[in-house]
Steps between C-alpha positions, in 0.01 A plus 500: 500500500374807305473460105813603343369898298474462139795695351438811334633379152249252500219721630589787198489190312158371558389902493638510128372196412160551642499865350575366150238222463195806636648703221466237245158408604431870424604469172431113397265213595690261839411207233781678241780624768789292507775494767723625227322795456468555893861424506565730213269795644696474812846451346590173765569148337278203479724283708434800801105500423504134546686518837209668634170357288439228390332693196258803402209298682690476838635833449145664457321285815830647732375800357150463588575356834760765647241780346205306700715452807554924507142558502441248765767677716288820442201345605674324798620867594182616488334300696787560792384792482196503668342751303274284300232758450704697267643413177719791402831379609454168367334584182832755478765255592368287192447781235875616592616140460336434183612880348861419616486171323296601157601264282518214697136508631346627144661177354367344784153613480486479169663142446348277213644227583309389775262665751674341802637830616166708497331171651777482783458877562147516546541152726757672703248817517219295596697222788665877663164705493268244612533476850575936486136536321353277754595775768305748355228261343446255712148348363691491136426142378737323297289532164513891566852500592571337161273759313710763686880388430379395146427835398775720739732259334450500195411919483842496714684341172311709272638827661825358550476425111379817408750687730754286313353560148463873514881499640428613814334844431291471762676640853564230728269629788204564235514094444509443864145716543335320267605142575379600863137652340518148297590273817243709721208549251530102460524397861178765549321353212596115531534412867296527786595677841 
């Protein structure tokens, strides 16, 4: 039997709620934001907040997870795909994702209270590209792939953060060039064919 669809009160629910606690963090340390003030921000009860969450901690990991879970989908598309030599449409998919949801990933990306979200992303980024780098580098050793993934990862965030930072000045398809000069220039420098 098929899983009964969450109804859309509850989904606008979790949107607000979610929406509310990446504001704070733009504005306030996790450590000080309390569910009143999400519940506040968002103008919903705490009895409703505690329906869903079983506090800010729980709230922010769904957060992290259902974030991580759309860029896993992108990567998943991608490689359906089949066209693994090129980067454009992927690298486009998740700049369009991450401008449509601005405030969620800068709070994200930029979260003090732990690193497990940049540590999950670039985890995710490494177990999805792996076997694709193989297919174009297939003498890369482990201890090169990790040089490799290290630094696209971590440059990745750094534009991301930037991008973020600089509130999106940058056009969209001018970030997409140069993470693809990034990825390439690293794979060219750091892996062999």
């Amino acid at each position: 039997m098929a899983e009964p669809r969450e109804d859309r009160r509850v989904r606008r629910t979790h949107r607000m709620l979610k929406q509310g606690l990446a504001e704070l963090m733009q504005e306030k340390d996790f450590k000080d934001i309390t569910v009143k003030d999400i519940t506040d921000r968002v103008d919903i009860n705490r009895g409703t907040f505690y329906m869903h969450y079983t506090g800010i901690y729980d709230l922010l990991e769904r957060l992290e997870n259902e974030t991580l879970l759309d860029f896993q989908q992108m990567l998943d598309a991608y490689r359906a795909s089949g066209n693994l030599q090129n980067l454009h449409g992927l690298l486009t998919s998740i700049t369009d994702y991450i401008a449509a949801n601005a405030e969620i990933c800068r709070s994200l990306f930029q979260n003090r209270a732990s690193t497990d979200f940049t540590t999950k992303f670039q985890q995710l980024i490494r177990e999805s590209g792996t076997d694709l780098i193989h297919t174009g580098y297939p003498a890369a050793t482990d201890e090169a792939l990790g040089c490799f993934f290290s630094f696209v990862t971590y440059g990745m965030i750094g534009l991301i953060k930037r991008w973020l930072d600089t509130g999106m000045r940058m056009e969209k398809q001018a970030l997409v060039l140069r993470s693809e000069r990034l990825i390439a220039g690293a794979a060219g420098s750091l892996l062999p064919i």
